[in-house]
């Protein structure tokens, strides 16, 4: 029974990684850049909920909505101000800028909220699910997290496959020049991708802090890195890859904590990544990238 | 009436002047060929028209509107479609999805559906392969897809960049037949080609580019008989 419980908690953590990884992978697919500030958007989203729900006593749905809106605006602004001027610059310059934005967001949070840990309260109010005569206890947070992830994943896949904007995103990620010749606003499409990724990061952050209720300016950093690992694990640029990678990572991490060593869990996660990349350098669902001649 | 007017267009790549003030016009309903050797500035001219490279001076007018500073993607809605060099179909998307992207700027679903039927009618092979990823098509089929995709925006003018490049002779003939047919049905064509013989044989007007300048221009049939053109471009 305890194995199932660890497994489900792993799925829940993995769902959070998957949601964050989606942002990484979509932005990478379309802008061919690693947005290392993505993890810190999570932290901003959590502070928005903290301020609105816990300090200002606004209703939870309002807090969540504000958090999503503010993160979306933040993602689009960061892209506009920091990354767009560097389009066409070397990928190293963009990478360093992304790291700079990450530190900037962390330090702004530090300035406003201080380094002290804030205690987050869960936004989930549904009761835990008791199965097998009370021996298996699944928290409401885990249920909501996994369910949100599945719904978002299905919705996002349908959006990309069926909607005009989704098809434009695929076109831009394959060939910006050709996409422009179709009449697609390439910059607008990239901004939309950042908006969606950041909105998902806000959701992921709120779910994460509901399960692990401590909030500091560095809350987003580690999940951000893990989600990046998940994206690479699944095959960066691939949306189903982010989903699979995220879930696998969460499960591996939780089972390692339970059965091997909680100190070693992160090391094991990264070791698994290295092994996967040695065997399949493009990640689990990644495509072979053909260089154009 | 000229649908596309280029006036004193100059383009610089850093210190290098790639286009030294060229002017030409494309009359509505005609096929205009732009010929020249590698590096003469043909692709640069097209990239300036599509906004892929900024022009340093001069004017570009589409249907009377100055589009010199207009973002490239907006000119599609204004009636200009493209068949890019190297085809550049979206290889991971299906044939159908590629065609739908060609109609990206159009809002009316019935009209788009009608265009799709028209394209499928003209290119039956695209219809057969509509659910196949475009990357799995042969070179000639991809060229047809690129042409079909350009027709999906219901353009007034199609700009075609080296449509015969890298195709087998059978496909080259087929592609030029299709261009002539598209033109007969009322679409203006600006054709950039290295295959000068083929291009001149279907064009009304032609311009010869050499190191960033237009050195010859006139009626395509007359240029075909021009001794300089024969020597330099028709390998006779």
XYZ file of C-alpha atoms in Angstrom:
529
model
C 0.000 0.000 0.000
C 2.753 2.427 0.854
C 4.272 1.885 -2.595
C 1.040 3.041 -4.253
C 0.947 6.042 -1.995
C 4.562 6.990 -2.834
C 3.809 6.419 -6.476
C 0.760 8.692 -6.424
C 2.670 11.418 -4.601
C 5.359 11.002 -7.240
C 2.766 11.465 -9.974
C 1.562 14.591 -8.231
C 5.067 16.053 -8.013
C 5.678 14.890 -11.570
C 2.552 16.702 -12.740
C 3.990 19.934 -11.390
C 7.276 19.257 -13.183
C 5.338 18.446 -16.351
C 3.437 21.751 -16.240
C 6.660 23.709 -15.784
C 8.440 21.588 -18.395
C 5.720 22.438 -20.917
C 6.734 26.083 -20.674
C 10.408 25.215 -21.159
C 9.769 22.935 -24.064
C 7.304 25.200 -25.894
C 9.585 28.202 -25.596
C 12.545 26.125 -26.681
C 10.607 24.735 -29.622
C 9.562 28.128 -30.887
C 12.307 30.532 -29.860
C 15.144 27.966 -29.705
C 16.205 29.330 -26.339
C 16.387 27.976 -22.799
C 14.438 30.348 -20.624
C 16.150 29.793 -17.303
C 13.998 32.482 -15.733
C 10.994 30.236 -16.239
C 11.337 28.655 -12.787
C 11.222 32.054 -11.124
C 7.883 32.830 -12.725
C 6.557 30.024 -10.488
C 7.814 31.842 -7.442
C 6.189 35.109 -8.567
C 2.912 33.243 -9.084
C 3.098 31.863 -5.549
C 3.773 35.270 -4.013
C 0.780 36.705 -5.867
C -1.460 34.048 -4.302
C 0.210 34.590 -0.933
C -0.451 38.330 -0.998
C -3.956 38.195 -2.421
C -5.353 35.177 -0.572
C -3.433 35.137 2.694
C -2.684 38.842 3.266
C -5.650 40.476 1.537
C -8.141 37.644 2.220
C -9.434 37.641 -1.339
C -11.291 34.515 -2.423
C -9.028 31.691 -3.629
C -10.274 31.680 -7.261
C -9.608 35.425 -7.503
C -6.086 34.906 -6.178
C -5.423 32.111 -8.657
C -6.782 34.158 -11.538
C -4.680 37.183 -10.578
C -1.630 34.964 -10.248
C -2.153 33.544 -13.751
C -2.756 37.012 -15.220
C 0.276 38.565 -13.565
C 2.557 35.669 -14.561
C 1.300 35.829 -18.148
C 2.008 39.553 -18.269
C 5.413 38.960 -16.673
C 6.344 36.272 -19.203
C 5.339 38.458 -22.147
C 7.138 41.483 -20.700
C 10.355 39.555 -20.051
C 10.271 38.220 -23.609
C 9.627 41.673 -25.011
C 12.216 43.528 -22.973
C 14.990 40.984 -22.490
C 14.801 38.341 -25.226
C 13.237 39.980 -28.284
C 16.087 42.471 -28.784
C 18.444 39.475 -28.833
C 16.664 37.588 -31.570
C 19.395 36.675 -33.989
C 22.101 37.075 -31.348
C 24.182 34.075 -30.308
C 22.383 31.538 -28.156
C 24.983 32.062 -25.450
C 24.017 35.734 -25.131
C 20.350 34.770 -24.790
C 21.167 32.095 -22.223
C 23.145 34.519 -20.082
C 20.331 37.060 -20.327
C 17.875 34.408 -19.152
C 20.070 33.647 -16.143
C 20.244 37.391 -15.484
C 16.454 37.684 -15.564
C 16.254 34.757 -13.159
C 18.496 36.533 -10.620
C 16.638 39.781 -11.178
C 13.276 38.203 -10.326
C 14.715 36.428 -7.272
C 16.280 39.617 -5.980
C 13.186 41.725 -6.549
C 11.257 39.143 -4.517
C 13.971 39.271 -1.871
C 13.677 43.054 -1.719
C 9.905 43.009 -1.363
C 9.306 39.942 0.797
C 12.643 39.355 2.501
C 14.474 36.059 2.797
C 12.229 34.655 5.514
C 10.178 31.663 4.626
C 6.474 32.389 4.263
C 3.996 29.680 5.106
C 1.695 29.091 2.220
C -1.765 27.692 2.794
C -3.156 25.183 0.408
C -5.660 26.502 -2.107
C -7.192 23.045 -2.360
C -10.187 22.488 -0.120
C -11.334 19.042 -1.205
C -10.919 16.270 1.385
C -8.410 13.437 0.985
C -9.543 10.266 -0.686
C -9.388 7.224 1.588
C -9.145 3.891 -0.159
C -8.580 0.292 0.892
C -10.244 0.808 4.243
C -8.225 3.894 5.134
C -4.865 2.313 4.442
C -4.366 4.323 1.254
C -4.702 8.038 1.718
C -4.548 10.295 -1.317
C -4.468 13.999 -0.488
C -6.812 16.449 -2.144
C -3.748 18.342 -3.389
C -2.424 15.268 -5.196
C -5.797 14.634 -6.814
C -6.184 18.217 -7.974
C -2.587 18.415 -9.193
C -2.732 15.273 -11.300
C -6.190 16.134 -12.632
C -5.127 19.700 -13.551
C -2.081 18.400 -15.343
C -4.074 15.904 -17.400
C -6.757 18.461 -18.287
C -4.166 21.073 -19.278
C -2.223 18.541 -21.305
C -5.306 17.428 -23.242
C -6.446 21.020 -23.718
C -3.052 22.204 -24.895
C -2.669 19.335 -27.350
C -6.094 20.064 -28.821
C -5.285 23.780 -28.989
C -2.088 23.167 -30.934
C -3.565 20.555 -33.231
C -6.870 22.274 -33.964
C -6.576 26.029 -33.548
C -5.143 28.474 -36.026
C -2.843 29.971 -33.390
C -1.631 26.488 -32.448
C -0.822 25.648 -36.053
C 0.958 28.984 -36.357
C 3.069 28.013 -33.338
C 4.094 24.758 -35.039
C 4.865 26.616 -38.253
C 7.000 29.218 -36.456
C 8.852 26.531 -34.504
C 9.769 24.745 -37.724
C 10.621 27.682 -39.993
C 10.211 31.320 -38.959
C 10.871 32.695 -42.438
C 8.352 30.433 -44.142
C 5.827 31.129 -41.376
C 6.149 34.845 -42.042
C 5.519 34.224 -45.736
C 2.207 32.605 -44.753
C 1.189 35.877 -43.125
C 1.911 34.715 -39.591
C 3.056 37.375 -37.133
C 6.158 35.582 -35.859
C 6.835 37.950 -32.946
C 3.218 37.763 -31.865
C 3.313 33.983 -31.977
C 6.466 33.869 -29.855
C 4.843 36.239 -27.344
C 1.788 33.974 -27.218
C 4.034 31.006 -26.451
C 5.638 32.856 -23.567
C 2.180 33.844 -22.335
C 0.934 30.253 -22.320
C 4.137 28.916 -20.735
C 4.025 31.530 -17.974
C 0.349 30.924 -17.259
C 1.110 27.219 -16.858
C 4.027 28.089 -14.574
C 1.637 30.046 -12.341
C -0.692 27.062 -12.095
C 2.241 24.746 -11.417
C 3.567 27.065 -8.721
C 0.257 27.285 -6.896
C -0.115 23.502 -6.941
C 3.470 23.024 -5.795
C 3.134 25.430 -2.881
C -0.164 23.849 -1.896
C 1.604 20.511 -1.496
C 4.873 21.860 -0.063
C 3.711 24.986 1.764
C 6.894 26.980 2.164
C 7.653 30.011 0.058
C 10.951 31.874 -0.370
C 12.387 33.896 -3.269
C 14.245 30.718 -4.294
C 11.189 28.469 -4.325
C 11.070 28.381 -8.106
C 14.748 27.720 -8.751
C 14.999 24.013 -7.980
C 11.650 22.965 -9.501
C 12.667 25.056 -12.514
C 15.886 23.092 -12.950
C 14.077 19.794 -12.378
C 11.451 20.712 -14.947
C 14.207 21.587 -17.370
C 15.645 18.139 -16.730
C 12.170 16.685 -17.322
C 11.904 18.546 -20.633
C 15.296 17.260 -21.776
C 14.444 13.814 -20.430
C 11.279 13.652 -22.528
C 12.898 15.294 -25.547
C 13.103 19.079 -25.551
C 10.686 20.688 -27.995
C 8.219 17.826 -27.633
C 4.996 18.503 -25.731
C 4.130 14.866 -24.968
C 7.814 14.514 -24.054
C 7.477 17.187 -21.362
C 4.468 15.368 -19.963
C 6.133 11.947 -19.908
C 9.451 13.378 -18.697
C 7.801 15.332 -15.895
C 5.767 12.404 -14.596
C 8.718 10.004 -14.775
C 10.964 12.444 -12.988
C 8.461 12.983 -10.184
C 7.928 9.253 -9.701
C 11.647 8.449 -9.769
C 12.363 11.230 -7.305
C 9.673 10.169 -4.849
C 10.450 6.462 -5.003
C 14.159 7.204 -4.519
C 13.313 9.285 -1.473
C 11.148 6.505 -0.070
C 13.285 3.469 -0.770
C 16.869 4.580 -1.280
C 17.758 7.826 0.416
C 16.080 11.179 0.672
C 19.456 12.947 0.490
C 20.401 11.024 -2.611
C 17.095 11.517 -4.444
C 18.260 14.463 -6.533
C 21.521 12.741 -7.388
C 19.571 9.705 -8.559
C 17.281 11.872 -10.687
C 20.237 13.476 -12.444
C 22.003 10.114 -12.815
C 18.931 8.727 -14.577
C 18.949 11.770 -16.868
C 22.573 11.151 -17.780
C 21.867 7.497 -18.541
C 18.835 8.344 -20.701
C 20.823 10.920 -22.641
C 23.691 8.470 -23.166
C 21.304 5.902 -24.604
C 19.019 8.310 -26.467
C 20.556 11.774 -26.829
C 17.317 13.335 -28.094
C 15.373 12.254 -24.990
C 12.569 9.741 -24.736
C 10.187 11.273 -27.288
C 12.598 13.697 -28.924
C 13.013 13.831 -32.666
C 16.238 13.606 -34.508
C 17.025 17.149 -35.535
C 18.034 17.425 -39.145
C 20.380 20.277 -39.811
C 19.457 22.115 -42.972
C 22.199 22.240 -45.546
C -1.692 48.950 -63.964
C 1.418 47.881 -62.077
C 0.598 45.714 -59.080
C 4.173 45.677 -57.812
C 6.516 48.622 -58.268
C 10.144 48.660 -57.198
C 11.808 52.049 -57.302
C 15.533 52.700 -56.742
C 15.793 49.833 -54.288
C 19.075 49.574 -52.428
C 20.060 46.879 -49.944
C 23.275 46.716 -47.939
C 24.714 43.755 -46.106
C 27.044 45.564 -43.760
C 29.484 47.414 -46.005
C 28.535 45.482 -49.109
C 25.990 46.973 -51.463
C 23.962 44.001 -52.679
C 21.394 45.990 -54.652
C 22.528 49.200 -56.311
C 19.243 50.981 -56.868
C 17.114 48.741 -59.017
C 13.710 49.641 -60.440
C 11.157 47.440 -62.115
C 7.437 46.943 -62.383
C 5.117 43.983 -62.498
C 1.955 44.677 -64.494
C -1.253 43.152 -63.204
C -2.041 39.929 -65.055
C 1.466 39.372 -66.406
C 4.335 37.020 -65.722
C 7.538 38.886 -65.048
C 10.828 37.004 -64.929
C 13.853 38.174 -62.972
C 16.895 36.317 -64.233
C 20.556 36.422 -63.438
C 23.477 34.351 -62.243
C 24.202 33.269 -58.688
C 24.940 36.275 -56.516
C 23.402 38.770 -58.937
C 20.911 39.888 -56.283
C 17.771 38.001 -57.254
C 17.121 36.529 -53.836
C 18.083 39.782 -52.120
C 15.486 41.584 -54.236
C 12.826 39.103 -53.158
C 13.894 39.250 -49.526
C 13.584 43.023 -49.627
C 10.089 42.711 -51.106
C 9.043 40.239 -48.410
C 10.646 42.251 -45.628
C 13.168 39.566 -44.702
C 15.983 42.068 -45.243
C 15.573 45.804 -44.685
C 16.069 48.045 -47.685
C 18.423 50.968 -47.146
C 16.690 53.193 -49.645
C 14.050 53.166 -52.346
C 10.373 52.306 -52.489
C 8.345 49.128 -52.834
C 4.657 49.489 -53.707
C 2.089 46.719 -53.690
C -1.225 47.579 -55.346
C -0.358 51.266 -54.955
C 0.423 51.017 -51.227
C 3.924 51.720 -49.989
C 5.071 48.530 -48.240
C 8.739 49.443 -47.867
C 8.455 49.562 -44.084
C 5.499 47.196 -43.690
C 6.242 44.018 -41.696
C 6.487 41.156 -44.177
C 3.656 39.104 -42.741
C 1.137 41.891 -43.413
C 1.706 41.860 -47.161
C 0.086 38.410 -47.430
C -3.253 39.902 -46.493
C -2.632 42.654 -49.048
C -2.602 40.037 -51.792
C 0.988 38.873 -52.159
C 1.804 35.166 -51.747
C 5.136 33.388 -51.904
C 6.667 30.191 -53.141
C 9.995 30.377 -51.326
C 13.320 29.103 -52.548
C 13.899 25.522 -51.475
C 10.113 25.091 -51.098
C 10.213 25.361 -47.310
C 7.115 23.323 -46.652
C 6.456 22.554 -42.989
C 7.838 19.042 -43.034
C 6.338 17.869 -39.752
C 2.848 19.051 -40.628
C 0.578 17.187 -42.992
C -0.109 18.303 -46.550
C -3.554 19.436 -45.438
C -2.157 21.429 -42.501
C 0.382 23.077 -44.799
C -2.379 24.151 -47.162
C -4.463 25.486 -44.287
C -1.495 27.575 -43.160
C -1.395 29.023 -46.662
C -4.852 30.415 -45.926
C -3.775 31.681 -42.500
C -4.834 35.276 -43.171
C -8.290 34.408 -44.524
C -11.309 34.485 -42.251
C -14.118 33.100 -44.421
C -14.264 29.326 -43.942
C -16.339 28.641 -47.062
C -13.909 30.528 -49.253
C -10.974 28.650 -47.732
C -12.754 25.338 -48.324
C -13.370 26.361 -51.944
C -9.686 27.236 -52.395
C -8.726 23.902 -50.892
C -10.921 22.074 -53.407
C -9.424 24.152 -56.204
C -5.874 23.259 -55.102
C -6.761 19.572 -54.701
C -8.323 19.675 -58.169
C -5.172 21.110 -59.672
C -2.800 18.848 -57.742
C -4.536 15.474 -57.346
C -1.408 14.022 -55.783
C -1.674 16.468 -52.902
C -5.212 15.288 -52.320
C -4.072 11.660 -52.261
C -1.388 12.504 -49.739
C -3.275 15.075 -47.710
C -2.753 13.301 -44.383
C 0.909 12.574 -44.955
C 3.625 14.708 -43.322
C 4.974 17.078 -45.975
C 8.507 15.915 -45.220
C 7.714 12.527 -46.725
C 6.863 13.978 -50.165
C 9.294 13.923 -53.066
C 10.982 17.152 -54.149
C 8.551 17.705 -57.010
C 5.556 17.035 -54.798
C 6.894 19.451 -52.196
C 7.199 22.082 -54.915
C 3.576 21.467 -55.829
C 2.647 21.772 -52.187
C 4.519 25.076 -51.937
C 2.605 26.322 -54.981
C -0.724 25.021 -53.731
C -0.026 26.632 -50.376
C 0.616 29.994 -52.025
C -2.688 29.753 -53.914
C -4.557 29.173 -50.648
C -4.307 32.853 -49.723
C -6.168 33.750 -52.948
C -3.358 36.109 -53.958
C -3.314 38.808 -56.603
C 0.384 38.207 -57.135
C 2.574 35.198 -56.387
C 6.300 35.654 -55.973
C 8.138 32.461 -56.904
C 11.773 31.984 -55.995
C 13.597 29.351 -58.072
C 10.641 26.975 -58.350
C 12.545 24.606 -60.649
C 15.614 24.326 -58.444
C 16.742 20.779 -57.718
C 13.930 19.118 -59.663
C 14.197 16.432 -62.302
C 13.560 17.615 -65.905
C 10.086 16.043 -65.991
C 9.047 17.958 -62.891
C 10.635 21.145 -64.232
C 8.363 21.009 -67.269
C 5.353 20.235 -65.122
C 6.109 23.111 -62.746
C 6.402 25.600 -65.614
C 3.133 24.319 -67.103
C 1.489 24.925 -63.752
C 2.921 28.442 -63.518
C 1.544 29.228 -66.973
C -1.812 27.818 -65.962
C -1.955 29.814 -62.707
C -1.216 32.903 -64.767
C -3.921 32.113 -67.335
C -6.420 31.943 -64.513
C -5.673 35.534 -63.639
C -2.908 35.577 -61.034
C 0.104 37.787 -61.609
C 3.459 36.044 -61.232
C 6.890 37.395 -60.399
C 9.263 34.600 -61.257
C 12.875 34.475 -60.152
C 14.764 31.766 -61.978
C 18.202 30.516 -62.859
C 16.639 28.462 -65.619
C 16.516 31.514 -67.891
C 15.362 29.629 -70.951
C 12.288 28.219 -69.272
C 11.541 31.450 -67.479
C 11.746 33.575 -70.637
C 9.596 31.106 -72.549
C 6.574 31.711 -70.310
C 7.197 35.314 -69.216
C 5.792 38.508 -70.712
C 8.428 40.874 -69.387
C 11.894 40.107 -68.105
C 14.664 41.857 -66.217
C 18.277 40.710 -66.157
C 20.171 41.320 -62.916
C 23.939 41.465 -62.753
C 25.912 42.276 -59.581
C 23.103 44.244 -58.034
C 21.929 46.201 -61.047
C 19.415 45.641 -63.807
C 21.459 45.492 -67.012
C 18.766 44.520 -69.486
C 15.010 44.591 -69.589
C 12.180 44.221 -72.016
C 9.825 41.866 -73.710
C 10.721 38.289 -72.732
C 10.541 36.976 -76.296
C 12.863 39.738 -77.495
C 15.340 39.054 -74.689
C 15.413 35.433 -75.753
C 16.823 36.576 -79.093
C 19.248 39.050 -77.577
C 22.835 37.977 -78.297
C 24.162 38.940 -74.838
C 21.393 37.059 -73.095
C 21.915 34.054 -75.328
C 25.603 33.969 -74.569
C 25.388 34.591 -70.836
C 22.197 32.838 -69.784
C 20.948 30.535 -72.469
C 24.296 28.777 -72.928
C 24.235 28.927 -76.684
